[in-house]
PDB file of C-alpha atoms in Angstrom:
ATOM      1  CA  MET A   1      -1.252 -14.927  -4.366  1.00 98.00           C
ATOM      2  CA  LYS A   2      -3.818 -11.934  -4.909  1.00 98.00           C
ATOM      3  CA  ILE A   3      -4.376  -9.103  -2.693  1.00 99.00           C
ATOM      4  CA  THR A   4      -6.125  -5.717  -2.951  1.00 98.00           C
ATOM      5  CA  PHE A   5      -3.630  -2.826  -3.037  1.00 98.00           C
ATOM      6  CA  LYS A   6      -5.193   0.823  -2.027  1.00 98.00           C
ATOM      7  CA  LEU A   7      -3.872   4.250  -2.184  1.00 97.00           C
ATOM      8  CA  TYR A   8      -5.455   7.497  -0.603  1.00 96.00           C
ATOM      9  CA  ALA A   9      -5.691  10.983  -1.459  1.00 94.00           C
ATOM     10  CA  SER A  10      -2.450  12.002  -3.539  1.00 94.00           C
ATOM     11  CA  LEU A  11      -0.987   8.600  -3.476  1.00 97.00           C
ATOM     12  CA  THR A  12      -3.362   7.772  -6.180  1.00 96.00           C
ATOM     13  CA  ASP A  13      -1.152   9.377  -8.640  1.00 95.00           C
ATOM     14  CA  TYR A  14       0.774   6.296  -8.357  1.00 96.00           C
ATOM     15  CA  LEU A  15      -1.656   3.881  -9.359  1.00 94.00           C
ATOM     16  CA  PRO A  16      -1.941   2.877 -13.233  1.00 91.00           C
ATOM     17  CA  ALA A  17      -4.320   5.719 -14.927  1.00 91.00           C
ATOM     18  CA  ASP A  18      -7.250   3.390 -15.128  1.00 88.00           C
ATOM     19  CA  ALA A  19      -7.318   2.532 -11.182  1.00 86.00           C
ATOM     20  CA  ARG A  20      -7.011   5.960  -9.950  1.00 86.00           C
ATOM     21  CA  ARG A  21     -10.981   6.525  -9.911  1.00 88.00           C
ATOM     22  CA  GLY A  22     -11.559   3.525  -7.800  1.00 91.00           C
ATOM     23  CA  ASN A  23      -8.146   4.078  -5.733  1.00 95.00           C
ATOM     24  CA  GLN A  24      -7.539   0.308  -5.954  1.00 96.00           C
ATOM     25  CA  ILE A  25      -6.092  -2.586  -7.923  1.00 96.00           C
ATOM     26  CA  PRO A  26      -5.899  -6.251  -7.451  1.00 97.00           C
ATOM     27  CA  LEU A  27      -2.240  -7.369  -7.230  1.00 97.00           C
ATOM     28  CA  GLU A  28      -0.636 -10.541  -7.598  1.00 98.00           C
ATOM     29  CA  VAL A  29       2.352 -10.859  -5.011  1.00 98.00           C
ATOM     30  CA  ALA A  30       4.756 -13.625  -4.145  1.00 97.00           C
ATOM     31  CA  ALA A  31       3.610 -15.311  -0.587  1.00 96.00           C
ATOM     32  CA  ASP A  32       7.063 -14.218   1.113  1.00 97.00           C
ATOM     33  CA  ALA A  33       7.239 -10.621  -0.349  1.00 97.00           C
ATOM     34  CA  PRO A  34       7.083  -8.063   2.639  1.00 98.00           C
ATOM     35  CA  ILE A  35       5.130  -4.996   2.534  1.00 98.00           C
ATOM     36  CA  ALA A  36       8.284  -2.782   1.635  1.00 97.00           C
ATOM     37  CA  ARG A  37       8.767  -4.893  -1.630  1.00 97.00           C
ATOM     38  CA  ILE A  38       5.387  -4.588  -2.403  1.00 98.00           C
ATOM     39  CA  ILE A  39       5.181  -0.968  -2.328  1.00 97.00           C
ATOM     40  CA  GLU A  40       8.591  -0.299  -4.112  1.00 96.00           C
ATOM     41  CA  PRO A  41       7.510  -0.931  -7.586  1.00 96.00           C
ATOM     42  CA  PHE A  42       4.832   1.869  -7.411  1.00 96.00           C
ATOM     43  CA  GLY A  43       7.783   4.703  -6.837  1.00 96.00           C
ATOM     44  CA  MET A  44       6.335   6.501  -3.705  1.00 96.00           C
ATOM     45  CA  PRO A  45       8.589   8.344  -1.917  1.00 95.00           C
ATOM     46  CA  PRO A  46       8.965   6.992   1.600  1.00 93.00           C
ATOM     47  CA  LYS A  47       8.185  10.221   3.474  1.00 94.00           C
ATOM     48  CA  LEU A  48       4.573   9.893   1.723  1.00 96.00           C
ATOM     49  CA  VAL A  49       3.953   6.396   2.870  1.00 97.00           C
ATOM     50  CA  HIS A  50       2.792   7.352   6.257  1.00 96.00           C
ATOM     51  CA  LEU A  51      -0.136   5.158   7.261  1.00 98.00           C
ATOM     52  CA  VAL A  52      -0.162   1.866   6.234  1.00 98.00           C
ATOM     53  CA  LEU A  53      -2.831  -0.638   7.231  1.00 99.00           C
ATOM     54  CA  VAL A  54      -3.469  -4.459   6.426  1.00 99.00           C
ATOM     55  CA  ASN A  55      -7.158  -5.209   6.895  1.00 99.00           C
ATOM     56  CA  GLY A  56      -7.570  -2.268   8.871  1.00 98.00           C
ATOM     57  CA  VAL A  57      -4.779  -2.738  11.314  1.00 98.00           C
ATOM     58  CA  PHE A  58      -1.944  -0.428  11.517  1.00 98.00           C
ATOM     59  CA  VAL A  59       1.457  -1.617  10.372  1.00 98.00           C
ATOM     60  CA  SER A  60       4.420   0.201  12.065  1.00 97.00           C
ATOM     61  CA  PRO A  61       7.172   1.381   9.828  1.00 96.00           C
ATOM     62  CA  GLU A  62       9.618  -0.896  11.630  1.00 96.00           C
ATOM     63  CA  GLU A  63       7.460  -3.931  10.566  1.00 97.00           C
ATOM     64  CA  ARG A  64       7.051  -3.003   7.033  1.00 96.00           C
ATOM     65  CA  ALA A  65      10.337  -4.723   5.946  1.00 96.00           C
ATOM     66  CA  SER A  66       9.370  -7.962   7.300  1.00 97.00           C
ATOM     67  CA  ARG A  67       5.657  -8.304   7.679  1.00 98.00           C
ATOM     68  CA  THR A  68       4.097 -10.256   4.780  1.00 98.00           C
ATOM     69  CA  LEU A  69       0.571 -10.702   3.704  1.00 98.00           C
ATOM     70  CA  ALA A  70      -2.145 -13.488   3.203  1.00 98.00           C
ATOM     71  CA  GLU A  71      -4.305 -14.432   0.187  1.00 98.00           C
ATOM     72  CA  GLY A  72      -7.381 -11.900  -0.020  1.00 98.00           C
ATOM     73  CA  ASP A  73      -5.604  -9.086   2.403  1.00 99.00           C
ATOM     74  CA  THR A  74      -6.219  -5.564   1.555  1.00 99.00           C
ATOM     75  CA  LEU A  75      -3.018  -3.339   1.805  1.00 99.00           C
ATOM     76  CA  ALA A  76      -3.914   0.364   2.020  1.00 99.00           C
ATOM     77  CA  ILE A  77      -1.840   3.176   2.208  1.00 98.00           C
ATOM     78  CA  TRP A  78      -2.252   7.108   3.144  1.00 98.00           C
ATOM     79  CA  PRO A  79       0.086  10.059   2.899  1.00 97.00           C
ATOM     80  CA  PRO A  80       0.751  12.541   5.974  1.00 95.00           C
ATOM     81  CA  ILE A  81      -2.518  14.676   6.502  1.00 86.00           C
ATOM     82  CA  ALA A  82      -1.982  18.379   6.363  1.00 74.00           C
ATOM     83  CA  GLY A  83      -4.545  20.953   7.651  1.00 67.00           C
ATOM     84  CA  GLY A  84      -4.314  23.996   9.511  1.00 63.00           C
TER      85      GLY A  84
END
């Protein structure tokens, strides 16, 4: 099934070079693939996978190993925000 995968801020470095400017790529994923398995091939350190949203709805860290997506969903990930 097809989903949209979006990475924000410093995480865009983990996207293919041609997708970094738009910060998203279409992905073909297995219907039974949980979020954790979808994220894994991109090689992001777990500590940088801070805020995970599916269609704008927060997915807790505990849910990521079992939560699956549906055709057309958007999976978006932000790193921790630092500031002062």
